[in-house]
Amino acid sequence: MDHRSFKTPAQIFVDLAAGNPQRRMAFDPAQRRAALQALSRAIHDCEAEILAALAADFSKPEAEIRLTEILPVQAEISHALRHLKTWTKVRRVRPTRAMLGTRARIVPEPKGTALIIAPWNYPLALSLGPLVSAIAAGCAAIVKPSELAPASAAVIAQIVEEALPADLVRVVQGGVEVSQELLDQPFDHIFFTGSPRVGKIVMAAAAKHLTSVTLELGGKSPVIVGPGADLKKAARMIAWGKFANAGQTCIAPDHVYVAKQIEAPFLAELKAAIARMYGKTEEAQAASRDLARIINPDHFARLMGMIESAQSAGAKALTGATSEAESRYIAPTVLMGTDPSMRVEQEEIFGPVLPVIPFDDAADVVARIEAGPKPLALYIFERDRGLIDRLRRATSSGAVGVNVALVHYLHQNLPFGGIGNSGVGAAHGHWGFEAFTHLKPVLENRFAPLAMLMPPYRSGRMAKLAQKFLR
């Protein structure tokens, strides 16, 4: 539960919501800046604890923690501090012809009290990144980290407790029952990161209170390696994007479609990239400090079940398929010969397993992608601009990466989010600020001839006036 009290999640919500009107009136941009700066300092001061926590939860490498957990949050804070004055500014709006004589403006206001439910795979970044947006918007918030990464949840609570006042942000820890109690409360906005299955539960709970939501979900993000790709660069980028965090990344390449005429050289480059990054032998890879582990035994068993069922149905492992249950280690695994009936092609993999599927005609790949749920990301590796544009236009996805994987997440000037099954709404930068913001329109009458629009309508004057407006 919350480190500062023994209150239930519902009671903590009531405390924050009760003080929210006063907080909203007083929480001006200068105070938001101060809160964000305090959060940044606390993250910096707790770096050793962050490194230890993520190592304890799933043996995440230090460099990966700095790159994929600490850097995104600090970059989000820096970006918000640079742009907060502009984001919070009242915007004047020019009148339309029909509104001559009025004055209009848009006033950004905090939505109120927000709930942030974070997953286990990037526990720091996906808890505190949305919190940065909530604070920038002026919202109070409850953060619920995942119970599957308990050491990380504890350090998140420590950071928030040290940096932020109790009437602004609380961290609530616990399992599914805690999340359910929180979802029963009438929050003003819910920001959830997780699976589409749980996202539907969150959206249904939010609907009971007509609460707005941002849902960062997932899906099977495909990669297309075209005949004109730079194979060495493509293989290295795909290997890094897939096996970072042991593949436990919502925007990781899920599977690769590769043009048949370059299949053999691409596979050779992919094997070489894996060997270069993680070791040339099975023993070296198992001992590598650059490979994270699977989060818990259940996920380990699910992934091994995928591999084994694919192999029993005829798939072959180009690399990997070795594992060690006690440490929850699965080697970087590339599967060949999979087919659509296999679990590995049907379910989101979310682990270090990469099916490679050859194709003759790019139109067939597009048809397969479009037949499934819309993915969170689509990655295209190709130098032919015409083919890149055709693939981009023919598919629907949350984002598109061209000759790159994963790093669009770090671009604060781009919205990050899904479409359909992969998400609702967007985050990061200005889009994150607006997710927690109500853009209130304010219209003032100065000298508009509004009385001319009022009854009685029987006179010919009103009919002529309506025709004039239509013209």
mmCIF file with all atom_site columns, N, CA, C and O in Angstrom, residues 147 174 298 301 414:
data_model
loop_
_atom_site.group_PDB
_atom_site.id
_atom_site.type_symbol
_atom_site.label_atom_id
_atom_site.label_alt_id
_atom_site.label_comp_id
_atom_site.label_asym_id
_atom_site.label_entity_id
_atom_site.label_seq_id
_atom_site.pdbx_PDB_ins_code
_atom_site.Cartn_x
_atom_site.Cartn_y
_atom_site.Cartn_z
_atom_site.occupancy
_atom_site.B_iso_or_equiv
_atom_site.pdbx_formal_charge
_atom_site.auth_seq_id
_atom_site.auth_comp_id
_atom_site.auth_asym_id
_atom_site.auth_atom_id
_atom_site.pdbx_PDB_model_num
ATOM 1  N N  . GLU A 1 147 ? 2.994  -5.025  -9.512  1.00 0.00 ? 147 GLU A N  1
ATOM 2  C CA . GLU A 1 147 ? 3.438  -5.894  -8.418  1.00 0.00 ? 147 GLU A CA 1
ATOM 3  C C  . GLU A 1 147 ? 4.408  -6.962  -8.918  1.00 0.00 ? 147 GLU A C  1
ATOM 4  O O  . GLU A 1 147 ? 5.081  -7.618  -8.104  1.00 0.00 ? 147 GLU A O  1
ATOM 5  N N  . GLY A 1 174 ? 0.507  -2.952  -4.703  1.00 0.00 ? 174 GLY A N  1
ATOM 6  C CA . GLY A 1 174 ? -0.381 -4.084  -4.464  1.00 0.00 ? 174 GLY A CA 1
ATOM 7  C C  . GLY A 1 174 ? -0.689 -4.811  -5.754  1.00 0.00 ? 174 GLY A C  1
ATOM 8  O O  . GLY A 1 174 ? -0.180 -4.471  -6.817  1.00 0.00 ? 174 GLY A O  1
ATOM 9  N N  . ASP A 1 298 ? 6.025  -17.803 -14.784 1.00 0.00 ? 298 ASP A N  1
ATOM 10 C CA . ASP A 1 298 ? 4.866  -17.965 -15.668 1.00 0.00 ? 298 ASP A CA 1
ATOM 11 C C  . ASP A 1 298 ? 5.171  -17.490 -17.080 1.00 0.00 ? 298 ASP A C  1
ATOM 12 O O  . ASP A 1 298 ? 4.819  -18.156 -18.067 1.00 0.00 ? 298 ASP A O  1
ATOM 13 N N  . ALA A 1 301 ? 7.573  -19.919 -18.734 1.00 0.00 ? 301 ALA A N  1
ATOM 14 C CA . ALA A 1 301 ? 6.898  -21.132 -19.205 1.00 0.00 ? 301 ALA A CA 1
ATOM 15 C C  . ALA A 1 301 ? 6.083  -20.858 -20.468 1.00 0.00 ? 301 ALA A C  1
ATOM 16 O O  . ALA A 1 301 ? 6.039  -21.685 -21.390 1.00 0.00 ? 301 ALA A O  1
ATOM 17 N N  . LEU A 1 414 ? 7.307  13.795  -31.184 1.00 0.00 ? 414 LEU A N  1
ATOM 18 C CA . LEU A 1 414 ? 6.376  12.906  -31.870 1.00 0.00 ? 414 LEU A CA 1
ATOM 19 C C  . LEU A 1 414 ? 5.374  12.348  -30.865 1.00 0.00 ? 414 LEU A C  1
ATOM 20 O O  . LEU A 1 414 ? 5.758  12.016  -29.739 1.00 0.00 ? 414 LEU A O  1
#
